[in-house]
Coordinates of C-alpha atoms in Angstrom, one line a residue:
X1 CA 0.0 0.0 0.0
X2 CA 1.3 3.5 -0.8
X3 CA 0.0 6.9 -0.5
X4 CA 0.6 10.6 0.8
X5 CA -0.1 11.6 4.0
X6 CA -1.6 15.1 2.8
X7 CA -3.7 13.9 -0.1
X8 CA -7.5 13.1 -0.4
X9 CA -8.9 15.0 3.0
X10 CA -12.5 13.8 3.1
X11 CA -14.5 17.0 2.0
X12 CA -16.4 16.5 5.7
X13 CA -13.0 17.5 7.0
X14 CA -13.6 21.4 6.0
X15 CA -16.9 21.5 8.4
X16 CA -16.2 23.0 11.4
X17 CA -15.7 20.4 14.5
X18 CA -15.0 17.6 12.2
X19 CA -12.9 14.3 13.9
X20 CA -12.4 11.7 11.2
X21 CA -10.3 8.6 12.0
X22 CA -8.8 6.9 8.9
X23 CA -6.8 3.6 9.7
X24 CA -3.7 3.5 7.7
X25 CA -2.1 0.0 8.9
X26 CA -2.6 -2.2 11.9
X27 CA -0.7 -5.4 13.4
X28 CA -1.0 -7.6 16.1
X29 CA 0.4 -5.3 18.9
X30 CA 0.0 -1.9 17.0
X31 CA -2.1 0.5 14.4
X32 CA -1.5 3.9 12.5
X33 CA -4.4 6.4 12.0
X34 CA -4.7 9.7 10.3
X35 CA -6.8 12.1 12.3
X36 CA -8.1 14.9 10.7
X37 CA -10.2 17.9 12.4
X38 CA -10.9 21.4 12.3
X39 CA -12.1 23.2 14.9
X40 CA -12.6 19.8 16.9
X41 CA -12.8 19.7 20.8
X42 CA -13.5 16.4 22.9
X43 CA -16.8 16.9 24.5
X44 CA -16.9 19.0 27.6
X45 CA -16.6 16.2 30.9
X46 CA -15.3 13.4 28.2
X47 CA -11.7 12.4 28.7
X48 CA -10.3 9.6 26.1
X49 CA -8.7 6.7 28.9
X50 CA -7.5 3.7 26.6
X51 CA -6.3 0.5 27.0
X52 CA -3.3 1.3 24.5
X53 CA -0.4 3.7 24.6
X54 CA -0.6 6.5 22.0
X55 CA 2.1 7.8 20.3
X56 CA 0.8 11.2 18.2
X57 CA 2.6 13.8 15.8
X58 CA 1.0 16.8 14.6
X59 CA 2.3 17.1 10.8
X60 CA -0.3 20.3 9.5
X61 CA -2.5 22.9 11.9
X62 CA -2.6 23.4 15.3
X63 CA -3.9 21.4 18.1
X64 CA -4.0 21.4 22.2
X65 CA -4.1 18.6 24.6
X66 CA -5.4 18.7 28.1
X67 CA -4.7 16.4 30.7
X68 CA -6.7 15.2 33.6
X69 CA -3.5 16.0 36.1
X70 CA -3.9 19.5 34.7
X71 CA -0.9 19.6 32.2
X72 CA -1.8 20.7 28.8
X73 CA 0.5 20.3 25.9
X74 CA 0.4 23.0 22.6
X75 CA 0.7 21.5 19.5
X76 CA 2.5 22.6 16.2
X77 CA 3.4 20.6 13.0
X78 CA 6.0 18.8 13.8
X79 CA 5.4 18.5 17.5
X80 CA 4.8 14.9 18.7
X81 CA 3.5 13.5 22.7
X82 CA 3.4 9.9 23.7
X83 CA 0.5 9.1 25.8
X84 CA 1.1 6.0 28.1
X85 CA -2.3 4.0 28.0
X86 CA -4.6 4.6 30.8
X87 CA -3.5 8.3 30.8
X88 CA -6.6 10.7 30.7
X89 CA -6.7 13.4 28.2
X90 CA -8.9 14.9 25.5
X91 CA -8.5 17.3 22.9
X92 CA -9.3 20.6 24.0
X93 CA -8.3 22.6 20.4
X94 CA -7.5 22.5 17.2
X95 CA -7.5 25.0 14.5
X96 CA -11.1 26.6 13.9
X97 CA -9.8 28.1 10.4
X98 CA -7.4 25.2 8.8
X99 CA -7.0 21.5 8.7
X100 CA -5.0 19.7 11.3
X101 CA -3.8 16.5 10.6
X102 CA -2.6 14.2 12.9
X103 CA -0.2 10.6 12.5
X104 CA -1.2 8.3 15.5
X105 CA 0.0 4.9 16.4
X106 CA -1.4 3.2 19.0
X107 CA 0.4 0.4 20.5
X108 CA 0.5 -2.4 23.4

């Protein structure tokens, strides 16, 4: 499988608090996702708390991560965080006027 990174953002991605997840490759013990949003923000109260450890890297907008102990994290492209599993968070910006696209890999 080959592709670009960049190339065919689902038209849904230019509405306004868009989250789409597109699975580039999986394995036994790991899986890559684009994430694309614009103007996305986890729901107020909602904090993501997975069973997997998630590497990100912001590679186009502008994002910011909360944390449940109260650290929050600014993102620019290039920036990366890993987030051990089990460790609360939630997006809590991202861009209102440009796409930001994220490269995750989730892993055990």
């Amino acid at each position: 499988m080959t592709g670009n990174i960049f190339t065919d953002i689902p038209v849904d991605s230019a509405k306004s608090g868009a989250e789409i997840f597109q699975s580039l490759a999986s394995g036994l013990h790991a899986r890559v996702e684009r994430i694309i949003s614009r103007g996305y923000s986890t729901e107020p109260g909602y904090w993501y708390d997975q069973a997997e450890a998630e590497w990100v890297m912001l590679l186009q907008g502008a994002a910011t991560l909360d944390f449940e102990d109260g650290e929050q994290i600014c993102l620019a492209a290039g920036d990366y965080v890993d987030i051990p599993a089990g460790r609360k968070h939630r997006v809590a910006w991202t861009d209102p006027d440009a796409v930001t696209i994220w490269l995750a890999v989730y892993y055990t």
